[in-house]
PDB file of C-alpha atoms in Angstrom:
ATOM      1  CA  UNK A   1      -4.350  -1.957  53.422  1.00 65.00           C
ATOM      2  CA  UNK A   2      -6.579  -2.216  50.397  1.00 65.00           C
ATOM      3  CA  UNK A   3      -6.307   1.651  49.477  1.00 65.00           C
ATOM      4  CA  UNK A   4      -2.236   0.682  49.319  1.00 62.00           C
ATOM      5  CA  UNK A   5      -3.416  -2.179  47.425  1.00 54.00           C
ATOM      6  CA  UNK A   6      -5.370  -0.314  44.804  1.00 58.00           C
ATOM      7  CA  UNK A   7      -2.328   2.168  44.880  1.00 58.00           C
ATOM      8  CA  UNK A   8       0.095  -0.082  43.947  1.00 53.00           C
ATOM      9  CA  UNK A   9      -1.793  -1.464  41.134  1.00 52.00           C
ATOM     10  CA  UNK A  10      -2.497   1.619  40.027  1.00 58.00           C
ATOM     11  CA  UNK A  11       0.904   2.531  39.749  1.00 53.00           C
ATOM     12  CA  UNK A  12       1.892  -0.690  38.077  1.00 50.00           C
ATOM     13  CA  UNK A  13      -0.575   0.187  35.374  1.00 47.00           C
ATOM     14  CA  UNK A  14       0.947   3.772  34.660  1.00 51.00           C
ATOM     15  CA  UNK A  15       4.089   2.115  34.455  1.00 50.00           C
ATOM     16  CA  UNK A  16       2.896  -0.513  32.185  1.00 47.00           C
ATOM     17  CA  UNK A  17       1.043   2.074  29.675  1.00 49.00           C
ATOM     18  CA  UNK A  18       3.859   3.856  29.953  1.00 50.00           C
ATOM     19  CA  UNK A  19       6.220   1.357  28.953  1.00 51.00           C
ATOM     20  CA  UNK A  20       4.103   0.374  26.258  1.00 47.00           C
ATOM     21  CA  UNK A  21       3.531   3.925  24.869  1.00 49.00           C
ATOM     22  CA  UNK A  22       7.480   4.026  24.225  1.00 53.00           C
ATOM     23  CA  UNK A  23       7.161   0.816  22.250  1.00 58.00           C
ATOM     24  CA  UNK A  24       5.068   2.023  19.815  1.00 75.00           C
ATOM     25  CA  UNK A  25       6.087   2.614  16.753  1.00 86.00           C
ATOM     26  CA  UNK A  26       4.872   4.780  13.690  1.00 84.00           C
ATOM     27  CA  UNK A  27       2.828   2.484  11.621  1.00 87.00           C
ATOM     28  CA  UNK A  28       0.420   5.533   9.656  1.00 89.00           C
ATOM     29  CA  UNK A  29       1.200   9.162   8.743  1.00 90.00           C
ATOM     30  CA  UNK A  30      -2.345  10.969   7.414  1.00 94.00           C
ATOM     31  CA  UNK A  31      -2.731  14.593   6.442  1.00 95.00           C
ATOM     32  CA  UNK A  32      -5.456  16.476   5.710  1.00 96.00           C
ATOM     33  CA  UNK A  33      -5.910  20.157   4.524  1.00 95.00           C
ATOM     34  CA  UNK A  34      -3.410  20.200   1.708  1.00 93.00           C
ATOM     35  CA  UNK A  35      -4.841  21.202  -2.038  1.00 92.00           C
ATOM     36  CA  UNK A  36      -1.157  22.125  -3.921  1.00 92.00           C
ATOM     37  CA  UNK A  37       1.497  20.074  -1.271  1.00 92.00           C
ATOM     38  CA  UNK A  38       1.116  16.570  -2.382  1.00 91.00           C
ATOM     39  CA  UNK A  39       1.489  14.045   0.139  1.00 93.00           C
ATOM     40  CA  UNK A  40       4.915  12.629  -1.008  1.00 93.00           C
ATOM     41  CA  UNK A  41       5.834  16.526  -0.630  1.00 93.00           C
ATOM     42  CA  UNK A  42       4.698  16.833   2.914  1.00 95.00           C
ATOM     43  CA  UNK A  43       6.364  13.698   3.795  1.00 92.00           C
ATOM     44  CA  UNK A  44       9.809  14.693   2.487  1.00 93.00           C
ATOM     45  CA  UNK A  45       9.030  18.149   4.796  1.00 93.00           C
ATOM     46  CA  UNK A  46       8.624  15.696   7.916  1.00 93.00           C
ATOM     47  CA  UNK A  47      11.528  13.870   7.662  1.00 89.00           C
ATOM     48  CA  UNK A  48      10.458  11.035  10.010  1.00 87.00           C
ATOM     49  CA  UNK A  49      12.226   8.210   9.724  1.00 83.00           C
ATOM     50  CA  UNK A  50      11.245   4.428   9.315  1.00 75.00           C
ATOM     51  CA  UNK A  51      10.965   2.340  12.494  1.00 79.00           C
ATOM     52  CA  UNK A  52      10.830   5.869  14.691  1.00 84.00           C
ATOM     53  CA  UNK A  53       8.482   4.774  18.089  1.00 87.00           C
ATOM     54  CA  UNK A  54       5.553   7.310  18.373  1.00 83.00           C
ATOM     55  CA  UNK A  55       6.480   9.083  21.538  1.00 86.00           C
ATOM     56  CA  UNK A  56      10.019   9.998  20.217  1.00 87.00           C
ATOM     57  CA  UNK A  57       8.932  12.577  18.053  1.00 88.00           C
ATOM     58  CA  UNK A  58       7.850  15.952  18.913  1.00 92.00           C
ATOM     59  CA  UNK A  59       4.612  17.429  17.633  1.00 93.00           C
ATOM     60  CA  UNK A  60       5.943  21.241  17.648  1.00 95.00           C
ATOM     61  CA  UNK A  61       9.003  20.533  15.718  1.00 94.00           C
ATOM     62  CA  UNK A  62       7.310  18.020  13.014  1.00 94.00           C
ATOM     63  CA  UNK A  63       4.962  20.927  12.409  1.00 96.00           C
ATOM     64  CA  UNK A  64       7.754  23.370  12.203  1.00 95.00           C
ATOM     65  CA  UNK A  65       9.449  21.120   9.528  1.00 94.00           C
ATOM     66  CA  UNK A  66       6.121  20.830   7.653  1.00 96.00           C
ATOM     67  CA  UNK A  67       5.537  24.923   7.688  1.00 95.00           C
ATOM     68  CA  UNK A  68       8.768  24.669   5.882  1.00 92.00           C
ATOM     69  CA  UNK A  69       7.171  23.516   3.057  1.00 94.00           C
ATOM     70  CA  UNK A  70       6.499  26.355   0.238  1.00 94.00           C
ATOM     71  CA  UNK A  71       2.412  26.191   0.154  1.00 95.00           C
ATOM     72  CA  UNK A  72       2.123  25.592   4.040  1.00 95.00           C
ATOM     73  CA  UNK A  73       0.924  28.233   6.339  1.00 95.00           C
ATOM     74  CA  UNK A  74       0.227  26.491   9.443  1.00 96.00           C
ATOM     75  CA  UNK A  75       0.610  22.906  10.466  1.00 96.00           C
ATOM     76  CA  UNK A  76      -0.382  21.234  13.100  1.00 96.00           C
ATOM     77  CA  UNK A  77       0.927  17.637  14.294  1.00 95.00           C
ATOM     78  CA  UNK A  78      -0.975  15.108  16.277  1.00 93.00           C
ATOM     79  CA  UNK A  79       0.051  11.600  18.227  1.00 90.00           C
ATOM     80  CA  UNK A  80      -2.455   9.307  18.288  1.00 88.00           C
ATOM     81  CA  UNK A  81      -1.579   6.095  19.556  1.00 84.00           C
ATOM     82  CA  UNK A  82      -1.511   2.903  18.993  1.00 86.00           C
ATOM     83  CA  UNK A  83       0.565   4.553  15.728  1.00 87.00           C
ATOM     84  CA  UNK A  84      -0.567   6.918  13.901  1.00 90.00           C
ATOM     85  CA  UNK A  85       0.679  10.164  13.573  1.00 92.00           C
ATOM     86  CA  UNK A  86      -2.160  12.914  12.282  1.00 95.00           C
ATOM     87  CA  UNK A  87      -1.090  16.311  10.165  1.00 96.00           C
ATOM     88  CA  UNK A  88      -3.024  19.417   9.567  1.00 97.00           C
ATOM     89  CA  UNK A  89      -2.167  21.737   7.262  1.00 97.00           C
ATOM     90  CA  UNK A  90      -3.739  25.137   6.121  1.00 97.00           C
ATOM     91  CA  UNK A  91      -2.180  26.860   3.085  1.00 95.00           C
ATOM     92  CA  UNK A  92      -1.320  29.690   1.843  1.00 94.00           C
ATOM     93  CA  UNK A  93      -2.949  31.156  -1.042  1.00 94.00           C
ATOM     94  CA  UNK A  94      -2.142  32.819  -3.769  1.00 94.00           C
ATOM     95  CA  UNK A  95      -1.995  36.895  -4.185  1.00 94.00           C
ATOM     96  CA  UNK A  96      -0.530  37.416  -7.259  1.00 95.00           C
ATOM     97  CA  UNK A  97       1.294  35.228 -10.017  1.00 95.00           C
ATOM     98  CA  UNK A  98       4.760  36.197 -10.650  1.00 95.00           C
ATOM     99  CA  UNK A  99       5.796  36.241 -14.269  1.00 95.00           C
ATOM    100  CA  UNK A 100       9.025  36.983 -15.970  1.00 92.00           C
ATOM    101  CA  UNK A 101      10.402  38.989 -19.182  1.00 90.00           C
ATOM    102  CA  UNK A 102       9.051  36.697 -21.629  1.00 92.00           C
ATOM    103  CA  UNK A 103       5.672  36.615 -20.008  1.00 90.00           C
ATOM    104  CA  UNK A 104       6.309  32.639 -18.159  1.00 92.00           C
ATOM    105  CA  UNK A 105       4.632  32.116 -14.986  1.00 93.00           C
ATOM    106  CA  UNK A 106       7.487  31.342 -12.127  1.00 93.00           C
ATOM    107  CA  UNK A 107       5.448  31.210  -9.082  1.00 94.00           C
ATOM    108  CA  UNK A 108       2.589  33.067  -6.799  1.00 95.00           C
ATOM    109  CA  UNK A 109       3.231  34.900  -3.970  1.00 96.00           C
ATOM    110  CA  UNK A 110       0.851  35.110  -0.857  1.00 96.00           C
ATOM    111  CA  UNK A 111      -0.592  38.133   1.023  1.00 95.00           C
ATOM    112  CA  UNK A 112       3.313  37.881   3.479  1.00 95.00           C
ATOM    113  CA  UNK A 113       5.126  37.934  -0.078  1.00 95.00           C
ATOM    114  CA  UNK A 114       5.880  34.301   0.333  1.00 95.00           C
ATOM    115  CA  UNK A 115       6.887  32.127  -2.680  1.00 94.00           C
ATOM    116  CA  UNK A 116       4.971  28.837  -3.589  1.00 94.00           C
ATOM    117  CA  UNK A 117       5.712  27.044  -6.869  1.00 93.00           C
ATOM    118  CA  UNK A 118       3.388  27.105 -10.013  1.00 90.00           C
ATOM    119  CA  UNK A 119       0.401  24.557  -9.698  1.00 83.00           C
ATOM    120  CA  UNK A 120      -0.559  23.750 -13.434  1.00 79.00           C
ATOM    121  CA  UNK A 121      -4.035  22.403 -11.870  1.00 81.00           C
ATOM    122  CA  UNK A 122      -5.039  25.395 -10.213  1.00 83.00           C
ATOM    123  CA  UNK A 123      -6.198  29.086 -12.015  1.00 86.00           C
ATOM    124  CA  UNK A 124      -6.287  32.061 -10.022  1.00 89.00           C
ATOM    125  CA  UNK A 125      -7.381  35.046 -10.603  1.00 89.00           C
ATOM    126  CA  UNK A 126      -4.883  37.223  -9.324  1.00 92.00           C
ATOM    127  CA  UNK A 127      -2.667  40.548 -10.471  1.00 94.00           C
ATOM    128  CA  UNK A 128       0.585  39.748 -12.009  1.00 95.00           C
ATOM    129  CA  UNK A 129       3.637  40.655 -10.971  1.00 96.00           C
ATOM    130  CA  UNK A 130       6.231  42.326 -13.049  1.00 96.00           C
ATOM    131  CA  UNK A 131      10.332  42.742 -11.656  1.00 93.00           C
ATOM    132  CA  UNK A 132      10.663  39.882  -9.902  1.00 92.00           C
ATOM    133  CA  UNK A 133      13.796  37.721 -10.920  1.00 87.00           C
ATOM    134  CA  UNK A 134      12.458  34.420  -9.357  1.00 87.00           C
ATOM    135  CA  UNK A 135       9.976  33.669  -6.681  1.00 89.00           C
ATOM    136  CA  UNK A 136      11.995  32.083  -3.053  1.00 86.00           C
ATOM    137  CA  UNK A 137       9.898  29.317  -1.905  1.00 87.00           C
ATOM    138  CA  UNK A 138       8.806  29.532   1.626  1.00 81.00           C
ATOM    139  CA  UNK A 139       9.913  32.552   1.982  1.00 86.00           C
ATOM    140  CA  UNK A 140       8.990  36.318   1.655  1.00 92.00           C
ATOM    141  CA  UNK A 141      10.362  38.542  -0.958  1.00 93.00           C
ATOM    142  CA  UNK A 142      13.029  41.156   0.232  1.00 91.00           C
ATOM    143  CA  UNK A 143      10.876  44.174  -1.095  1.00 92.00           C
ATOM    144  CA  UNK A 144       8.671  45.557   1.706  1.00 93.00           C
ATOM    145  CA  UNK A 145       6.635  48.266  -0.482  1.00 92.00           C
ATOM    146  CA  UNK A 146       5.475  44.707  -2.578  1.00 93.00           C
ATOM    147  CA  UNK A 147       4.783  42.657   0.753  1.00 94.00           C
ATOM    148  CA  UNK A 148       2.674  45.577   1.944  1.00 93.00           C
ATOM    149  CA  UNK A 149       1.192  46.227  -1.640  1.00 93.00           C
ATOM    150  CA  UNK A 150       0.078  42.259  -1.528  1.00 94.00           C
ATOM    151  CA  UNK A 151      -1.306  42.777   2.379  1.00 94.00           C
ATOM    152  CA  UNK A 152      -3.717  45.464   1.084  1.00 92.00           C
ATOM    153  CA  UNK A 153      -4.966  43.608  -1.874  1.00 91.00           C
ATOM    154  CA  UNK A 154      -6.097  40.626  -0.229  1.00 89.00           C
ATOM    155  CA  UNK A 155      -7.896  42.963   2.237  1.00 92.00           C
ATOM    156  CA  UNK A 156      -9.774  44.687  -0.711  1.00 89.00           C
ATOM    157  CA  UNK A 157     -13.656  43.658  -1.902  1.00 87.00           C
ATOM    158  CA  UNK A 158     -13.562  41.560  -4.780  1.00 84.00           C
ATOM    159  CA  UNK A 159     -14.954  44.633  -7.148  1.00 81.00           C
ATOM    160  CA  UNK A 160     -12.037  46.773  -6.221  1.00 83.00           C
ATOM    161  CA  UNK A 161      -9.136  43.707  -6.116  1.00 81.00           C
ATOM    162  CA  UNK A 162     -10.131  43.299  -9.892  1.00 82.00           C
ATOM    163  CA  UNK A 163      -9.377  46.788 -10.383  1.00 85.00           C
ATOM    164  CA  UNK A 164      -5.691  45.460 -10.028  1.00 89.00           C
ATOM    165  CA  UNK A 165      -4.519  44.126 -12.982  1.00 90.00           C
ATOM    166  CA  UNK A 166      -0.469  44.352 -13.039  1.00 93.00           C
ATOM    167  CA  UNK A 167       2.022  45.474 -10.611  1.00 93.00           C
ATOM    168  CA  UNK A 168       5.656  46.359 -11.437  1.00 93.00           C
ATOM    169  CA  UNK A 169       8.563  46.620  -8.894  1.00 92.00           C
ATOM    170  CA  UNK A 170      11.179  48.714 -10.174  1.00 91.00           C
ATOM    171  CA  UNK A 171      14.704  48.731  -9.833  1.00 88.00           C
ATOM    172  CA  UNK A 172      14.879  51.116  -7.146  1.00 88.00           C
ATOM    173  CA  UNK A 173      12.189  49.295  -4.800  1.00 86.00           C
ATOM    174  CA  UNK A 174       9.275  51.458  -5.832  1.00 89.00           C
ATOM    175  CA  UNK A 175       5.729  49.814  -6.676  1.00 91.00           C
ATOM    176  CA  UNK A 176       3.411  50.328  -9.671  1.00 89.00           C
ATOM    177  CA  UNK A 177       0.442  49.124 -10.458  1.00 88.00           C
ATOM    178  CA  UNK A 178      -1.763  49.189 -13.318  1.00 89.00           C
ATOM    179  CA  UNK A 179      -5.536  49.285 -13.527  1.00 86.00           C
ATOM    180  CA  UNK A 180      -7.930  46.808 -15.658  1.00 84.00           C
ATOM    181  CA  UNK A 181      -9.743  48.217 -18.646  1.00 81.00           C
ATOM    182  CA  UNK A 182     -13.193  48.333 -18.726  1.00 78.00           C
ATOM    183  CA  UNK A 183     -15.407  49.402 -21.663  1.00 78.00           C
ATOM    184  CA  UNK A 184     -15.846  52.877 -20.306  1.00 79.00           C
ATOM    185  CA  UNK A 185     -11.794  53.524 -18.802  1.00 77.00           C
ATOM    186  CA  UNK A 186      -9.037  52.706 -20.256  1.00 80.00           C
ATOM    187  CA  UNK A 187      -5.793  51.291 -18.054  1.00 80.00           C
ATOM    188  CA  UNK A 188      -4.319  53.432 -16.027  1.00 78.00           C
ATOM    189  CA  UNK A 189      -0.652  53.348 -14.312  1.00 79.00           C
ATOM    190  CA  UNK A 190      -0.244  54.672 -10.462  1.00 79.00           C
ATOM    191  CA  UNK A 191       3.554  54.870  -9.070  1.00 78.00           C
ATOM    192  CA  UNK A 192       2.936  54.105  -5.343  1.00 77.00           C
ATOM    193  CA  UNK A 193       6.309  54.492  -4.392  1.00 65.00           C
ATOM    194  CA  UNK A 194       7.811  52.595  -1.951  1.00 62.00           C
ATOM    195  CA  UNK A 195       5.311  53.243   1.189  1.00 62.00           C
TER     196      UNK A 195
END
C-alpha cells in the first residue's frame, strides 16, 4: 500500500510539472556569440511571437530560422524554464570583400561563398573580389570555381593567404587571381580556370 501511495503521488507531481511547464510563457530571449548580427537582427530571424508559452516552440526549427540570417553559421537554441529561451550563434567569417566597378564594397563572402552584408565596424584583411554583380545574403554564390577558390584560401598559412591580393571571375566562370607586390616582385596575374 504505501509503494502505491508514493506512486500515485509521484505521478500527480509529473502531471503537475507538466501542466505547469505548458503554462509558461517566454518572458527572456538572450544570445550570445554574435559580433556583426545585432540582436534586433537575430530577433527578426526568430520570429517568435509575443505571449508564445515556452514548450510550444521547437529548438531545431528556431535555430534553423536563425541560420537564416546572413552572418550566421550555426545556431543553436535552448529552453530553459521558468522562461527564458537561450541562443547560440557562431558566425561566419569573412574570405574576401566583394567590390564592384567603381571600386564600392557590397559585401564579404565566406570560405562556402556565402554572402553577409558590409559591417562598417569591422576591417578585414581579405582578397577582393572582382565580377561579382551583388553579393546574395545567406546564400552561396552560383560560381563553383570561386566557392572552391575561397575553400583553399582560408586553408592557406597566413604568409601565403597574403600572397592573394585580387581575384576576378570572368564572364565565362573562369577564376583569376592576382598576386601582392612586394619590394622585390612585382604583381603577377594567374588564370586558374574554372577547376
Amino acid at each position: 500500500m504505501k509503494h502505491a501511495l508514493l506512486a500515485l503521488f509521484g505521478l500527480v507531481l509529473l502531471v503537475a510539472a507538466a501542466v505547469w511547464l505548458r503554462t509558461l510563457r517566454v518572458s527572456e530571449i538572450t544570445f550570445s556569440g554574435q559580433v556583426h548580427a545585432t540582436e534586433a537582427g537575430l530577433n527578426a530571424a526568430l520570429r517568435v511571437p509575443a505571449d508564445t508559452t515556452l514548450m510550444d516552440l521547437e529548438p531545431d526549427v528556431l535555430a534553423d530560422r536563425v541560420r537564416q540570417h546572413p552572418w550566421v553559421a550555426e545556431a543553436s537554441v535552448w529552453r530553459v524554464p521558468p522562461g527564458q529561451l537561450k541562443v547560440r550563434v557562431r558566425e561566419r567569417r569573412p574570405a574576401a570583400l566583394v567590390i564592384d566597378r567603381r571600386g564600392d564594397a557590397i559585401g564579404y563572402l565566406d570560405a562556402t561563398g556565402h554572402g553577409m552584408p558590409i559591417d562598417t565596424l569591422a576591417v578585414y584583411d581579405v582578397p577582393l573580389v572582382h565580377g561579382l554583380r551583388d553579393v546574395p545574403l545567406g546564400t552561396p554564390v552560383d560560381s563553383p570555381a570561386l566557392r572552391r577558390l575561397l575553400a583553399a584560401l582560408v586553408q592557406l598559412d597566413v604568409h601565403t593567404d597574403a600572397l592573394v591580393s585580387d581575384v576576378m571571375l570572368a564572364k565565362d566562370g573562369s577564376v583569376s587571381i592576382r598576386t601582392t607586390p612586394t619590394l622585390d616582385h612585382p604583381s603577377y596575374s594567374v588564370r586558374l580556370g574554372r577547376e
